[in-house]
CSV table of C-alpha atoms in Angstrom, one decimal:
chain,number,residue,atom,x,y,z
A,1004,UNK,CA,148.4,156.1,123.0
A,1005,UNK,CA,151.0,158.1,121.1
A,1006,UNK,CA,150.0,161.3,122.9
A,1007,UNK,CA,150.6,159.7,126.3
A,1008,UNK,CA,154.1,158.5,125.3
A,1009,UNK,CA,155.0,161.9,123.9
A,1010,UNK,CA,153.8,163.7,127.0
A,1011,UNK,CA,155.1,161.3,129.6
A,1012,UNK,CA,157.2,162.8,132.4
A,1013,UNK,CA,159.4,159.7,132.5
A,1014,UNK,CA,160.8,160.3,129.0
A,1015,UNK,CA,164.5,161.3,128.5
A,1016,UNK,CA,165.3,165.0,129.0
A,1017,UNK,CA,164.1,167.1,126.1
A,1018,UNK,CA,166.4,168.3,123.4
A,1019,UNK,CA,165.7,170.4,120.3
A,1020,UNK,CA,165.8,167.3,118.0
A,1021,UNK,CA,163.4,165.4,120.1
A,1022,UNK,CA,161.0,168.3,120.4
A,1023,UNK,CA,161.0,168.7,116.6
A,1024,UNK,CA,160.4,164.9,116.2
A,1025,UNK,CA,157.6,164.9,118.8
A,1026,UNK,CA,155.8,167.8,117.1
A,1027,UNK,CA,156.2,166.1,113.7
A,1028,UNK,CA,154.7,162.8,114.9
A,1029,UNK,CA,151.7,164.6,116.4
A,1030,UNK,CA,151.1,166.6,113.1
A,1031,UNK,CA,151.3,163.4,111.1
A,1032,UNK,CA,148.9,161.6,113.3
A,1033,UNK,CA,146.4,164.5,113.0
A,1034,UNK,CA,146.5,164.2,109.2
A,1035,UNK,CA,145.6,160.5,108.9
A,1036,UNK,CA,142.2,159.2,108.1
A,1037,UNK,CA,142.8,156.3,110.5
A,1038,UNK,CA,145.4,156.0,113.3
A,1039,UNK,CA,148.3,154.5,111.3
A,1040,UNK,CA,150.7,156.4,113.5
A,1041,UNK,CA,149.5,154.7,116.7
A,1042,UNK,CA,150.1,151.1,118.0
A,1043,UNK,CA,147.9,149.5,120.6
A,1044,UNK,CA,151.0,148.5,122.7
A,1045,UNK,CA,153.2,151.4,122.0
A,1046,UNK,CA,156.4,150.8,123.9
A,1047,UNK,CA,158.0,154.2,123.7
A,1048,UNK,CA,159.8,156.0,120.9
A,1049,UNK,CA,162.3,154.2,118.8
A,1050,UNK,CA,163.8,157.6,118.3
A,1051,UNK,CA,165.0,157.7,121.9
A,1052,UNK,CA,167.1,154.6,121.3
A,1053,UNK,CA,169.1,156.3,118.5
A,1054,UNK,CA,172.6,157.5,119.2
A,1055,UNK,CA,172.5,161.3,120.0
A,1056,UNK,CA,174.5,162.1,116.8
A,1057,UNK,CA,171.8,160.4,114.7
A,1058,UNK,CA,168.8,162.1,116.2
A,1059,UNK,CA,169.0,165.5,114.6
A,1060,UNK,CA,169.2,164.1,111.0
A,1061,UNK,CA,166.3,161.8,111.6
A,1062,UNK,CA,164.2,164.6,113.2
A,1063,UNK,CA,164.9,167.0,110.4
A,1064,UNK,CA,164.0,164.4,107.8
A,1065,UNK,CA,160.8,163.5,109.5
A,1066,UNK,CA,159.8,167.2,109.8
A,1067,UNK,CA,160.4,167.7,106.1
A,1068,UNK,CA,158.4,164.6,105.2
A,1069,UNK,CA,155.4,165.7,107.4
A,1070,UNK,CA,155.5,169.1,105.9
A,1071,UNK,CA,155.4,167.5,102.4
A,1072,UNK,CA,152.6,165.2,103.4
A,1073,UNK,CA,150.6,168.2,104.7
A,1074,UNK,CA,150.9,169.9,101.4
A,1075,UNK,CA,150.1,166.9,99.1
A,1076,UNK,CA,147.7,164.7,101.0
A,1077,UNK,CA,144.6,166.9,101.0
A,1078,UNK,CA,142.0,167.0,98.2
A,1079,UNK,CA,141.6,164.2,95.6
A,1080,UNK,CA,143.8,161.2,96.3
A,1081,UNK,CA,146.6,160.8,93.8
A,1082,UNK,CA,148.4,157.7,92.8
A,1083,UNK,CA,151.5,156.6,94.6
A,1084,UNK,CA,153.5,157.3,91.4
A,1085,UNK,CA,152.4,160.9,91.4
A,1086,UNK,CA,153.0,161.1,95.1
A,1087,UNK,CA,156.6,159.9,94.6
A,1088,UNK,CA,157.2,162.3,91.8
A,1089,UNK,CA,156.0,165.2,93.9
A,1090,UNK,CA,158.3,164.0,96.8
A,1091,UNK,CA,161.3,164.0,94.6
A,1092,UNK,CA,160.5,167.4,93.1
A,1093,UNK,CA,159.8,169.0,96.5
A,1094,UNK,CA,163.2,167.9,97.8
A,1095,UNK,CA,165.1,168.5,94.6
A,1096,UNK,CA,166.0,164.9,94.1
A,1097,UNK,CA,166.1,162.8,90.9
A,1098,UNK,CA,166.4,159.3,89.8
A,1099,UNK,CA,167.2,157.4,86.6
A,1100,UNK,CA,165.3,159.0,83.6
A,1101,UNK,CA,163.7,155.6,82.7
A,1102,UNK,CA,162.3,155.1,86.2
A,1103,UNK,CA,158.9,156.7,85.9
A,1104,UNK,CA,158.3,155.2,82.4
A,1105,UNK,CA,159.0,151.8,83.9
A,1106,UNK,CA,156.2,151.8,86.5
A,1107,UNK,CA,152.5,152.3,86.5
A,1108,UNK,CA,149.9,153.8,88.8
A,1109,UNK,CA,149.4,150.4,90.6
A,1110,UNK,CA,153.0,150.3,91.8
A,1111,UNK,CA,154.0,151.0,95.4
A,1112,UNK,CA,157.3,152.6,96.5
A,1113,UNK,CA,159.7,152.8,99.4
A,1114,UNK,CA,162.7,155.1,99.6
A,1115,UNK,CA,165.5,154.4,102.1
A,1116,UNK,CA,168.6,156.6,102.6
A,1117,UNK,CA,172.2,155.3,102.6
A,1118,UNK,CA,171.8,154.3,106.3
A,1119,UNK,CA,168.8,152.1,105.6
A,1120,UNK,CA,166.2,154.4,107.2
A,1121,UNK,CA,163.0,155.0,105.4
A,1122,UNK,CA,162.4,158.5,104.0
A,1123,UNK,CA,159.4,157.9,101.9
A,1124,UNK,CA,156.6,155.3,102.0
A,1125,UNK,CA,153.7,155.4,99.5
A,1126,UNK,CA,150.1,155.5,100.8
A,1127,UNK,CA,149.3,152.0,99.6
A,1128,UNK,CA,152.1,150.7,101.8
A,1129,UNK,CA,150.9,152.6,104.8
A,1130,UNK,CA,147.6,150.8,104.4
A,1131,UNK,CA,149.2,147.4,104.9
A,1132,UNK,CA,151.7,148.3,107.6
A,1133,UNK,CA,151.1,148.2,111.3
A,1134,UNK,CA,154.4,149.9,112.4
A,1135,UNK,CA,154.2,153.4,113.7
A,1136,UNK,CA,155.8,156.2,111.7
A,1137,UNK,CA,158.3,156.5,114.5
A,1138,UNK,CA,159.5,153.0,114.0
A,1139,UNK,CA,159.6,153.3,110.2
A,1140,UNK,CA,161.9,156.3,110.2
A,1141,UNK,CA,164.1,155.4,113.2
A,1142,UNK,CA,164.8,151.7,112.7
A,1143,UNK,CA,166.5,150.3,109.5
A,1144,UNK,CA,164.3,148.3,107.2
A,1145,UNK,CA,166.3,145.1,107.7
A,1146,UNK,CA,165.4,145.1,111.4
A,1147,UNK,CA,161.7,145.8,110.8
A,1148,UNK,CA,160.9,143.1,108.2
A,1149,UNK,CA,161.9,139.5,107.7
A,1150,UNK,CA,162.2,137.7,104.4
A,1151,UNK,CA,163.9,134.5,103.3
A,1152,UNK,CA,167.5,135.3,104.2
A,1153,UNK,CA,168.8,134.8,100.6
A,1154,UNK,CA,166.4,137.5,99.5
A,1155,UNK,CA,167.4,139.9,102.3
A,1156,UNK,CA,171.0,139.3,101.3
A,1157,UNK,CA,170.2,140.2,97.7
A,1158,UNK,CA,168.5,143.4,98.8
A,1159,UNK,CA,171.4,144.4,100.9
A,1160,UNK,CA,173.8,143.7,98.1
A,1161,UNK,CA,171.8,145.8,95.7
A,1162,UNK,CA,171.5,148.6,98.2
A,1163,UNK,CA,175.2,148.7,98.7
A,1164,UNK,CA,175.9,148.6,95.0
A,1165,UNK,CA,173.4,151.4,94.4
A,1166,UNK,CA,174.6,153.7,97.1
A,1167,UNK,CA,178.3,153.3,96.1
A,1168,UNK,CA,177.5,154.1,92.5
A,1169,UNK,CA,178.2,150.8,90.9
A,1170,UNK,CA,174.6,149.9,90.1
A,1171,UNK,CA,172.0,152.0,88.3
A,1172,UNK,CA,168.3,151.6,87.5
A,1173,UNK,CA,167.7,147.8,87.6
A,1174,UNK,CA,164.8,145.5,86.7
A,1175,UNK,CA,164.9,142.9,89.5
A,1176,UNK,CA,161.8,140.8,88.5
A,1177,UNK,CA,163.9,137.9,87.4
A,1178,UNK,CA,166.5,138.4,90.1
A,1179,UNK,CA,164.4,138.7,93.3
A,1180,UNK,CA,161.3,136.4,93.2
A,1181,UNK,CA,157.8,137.0,94.6
A,1182,UNK,CA,158.1,136.5,98.4
A,1183,UNK,CA,156.6,136.9,101.8
A,1184,UNK,CA,157.6,139.9,103.9
A,1185,UNK,CA,156.8,139.7,107.6
A,1186,UNK,CA,156.7,142.4,110.2
A,1187,UNK,CA,159.0,141.4,113.0
A,1188,UNK,CA,157.2,143.3,115.8
A,1189,UNK,CA,154.5,145.4,114.1
A,1190,UNK,CA,151.3,145.6,116.2
A,1191,UNK,CA,149.2,143.5,113.7
A,1192,UNK,CA,152.1,141.3,112.6
A,1193,UNK,CA,151.3,141.9,108.9
A,1194,UNK,CA,152.5,139.5,106.3
A,1195,UNK,CA,152.7,140.8,102.7
A,1196,UNK,CA,153.1,139.0,99.4
A,1197,UNK,CA,155.5,141.2,97.5
A,1198,UNK,CA,156.6,141.3,93.8
A,1199,UNK,CA,159.8,143.3,93.4
A,1200,UNK,CA,160.0,145.3,90.2
A,1201,UNK,CA,162.8,147.8,90.1
A,1202,UNK,CA,165.6,149.3,92.3
A,1203,UNK,CA,166.9,152.7,91.3
A,1204,UNK,CA,169.3,155.2,93.0
A,1205,UNK,CA,168.2,158.6,94.1
A,1206,UNK,CA,170.6,161.6,93.5
A,1207,UNK,CA,170.7,165.1,94.9
A,1208,UNK,CA,171.2,168.0,92.5
A,1209,UNK,CA,175.0,167.4,92.6
A,1210,UNK,CA,174.6,163.8,91.5
A,1211,UNK,CA,175.5,162.4,94.9
A,1212,UNK,CA,173.6,159.1,95.7
A,1213,UNK,CA,171.5,159.8,98.7
A,1214,UNK,CA,169.1,156.8,98.7
A,1215,UNK,CA,167.4,154.0,96.9
A,1216,UNK,CA,163.9,153.6,95.5
A,1217,UNK,CA,162.3,150.2,95.6
A,1218,UNK,CA,159.3,149.8,93.2
A,1219,UNK,CA,157.1,146.8,94.1
A,1220,UNK,CA,153.6,145.3,93.7
A,1221,UNK,CA,151.8,144.2,96.8
A,1222,UNK,CA,149.8,141.1,95.7
A,1223,UNK,CA,148.2,140.3,99.1
A,1224,UNK,CA,148.5,141.2,102.8
A,1225,UNK,CA,147.1,139.7,106.0
A,1226,UNK,CA,147.3,140.3,109.7
A,1227,UNK,CA,148.6,137.4,111.7
A,1228,UNK,CA,147.0,138.9,114.8
A,1229,UNK,CA,143.6,138.7,113.1
A,1230,UNK,CA,144.3,135.2,111.8
A,1231,UNK,CA,145.0,134.2,115.4
A,1232,UNK,CA,141.7,135.7,116.6
A,1233,UNK,CA,139.8,133.9,113.8
A,1234,UNK,CA,141.5,130.6,114.6
A,1235,UNK,CA,140.7,130.9,118.3
A,1236,UNK,CA,137.0,131.8,117.5
A,1237,UNK,CA,136.8,128.8,115.1
A,1238,UNK,CA,138.3,126.5,117.8
A,1239,UNK,CA,135.9,127.8,120.4
A,1240,UNK,CA,132.9,127.4,118.2
A,1241,UNK,CA,133.9,123.8,117.5
A,1242,UNK,CA,133.8,122.9,121.2
A,1243,UNK,CA,130.9,120.7,122.3
């Protein structure tokens, strides 16, 4: 369990960044309707494997995200589009003026910073993800998920072009095809059928690029772990 990992005496010596990170994970877990922040075979915190110089920025970003989630996840459930708009507003960020008019309320969103770490994930994507929040924010997206290599290469090229300022809001429907996205080591080994829609840079108030928004449609998702269980049950039931 997450609480056992965070309270273990065998963990690395405490530091302020880790304490902030620990508190934020527990607060996030307490907010969820179901335990999306826990894995059945939790191996320890991915955060602890980060270089020391990278831990404080990750911890601060997580604390800000959890504070935002606390403020905006209660009451009537809002669309992912509204949730993203509130996120950008809360952190005084902005994107291309055509972005929100390009997407609808059925669109899902991911935001990664210039280092490839996730800083926002819409609720609909949490529903079909079996990674812990710790893994999502501490491990770059290209280590968490597998795609056809040609598609991964396109995403990396777009991310680099967006973050260095040479690419703006882009419709990628005819550039990146519908494809499967597989969790490399998520607890449920989720496989998503994803339709890419748009990539757009995120700017701070001084117009510096600080990240990239990916707008997508999730067409389907399944758990390979559950598929394996069903296959075993079917094979056992077929035995004489």
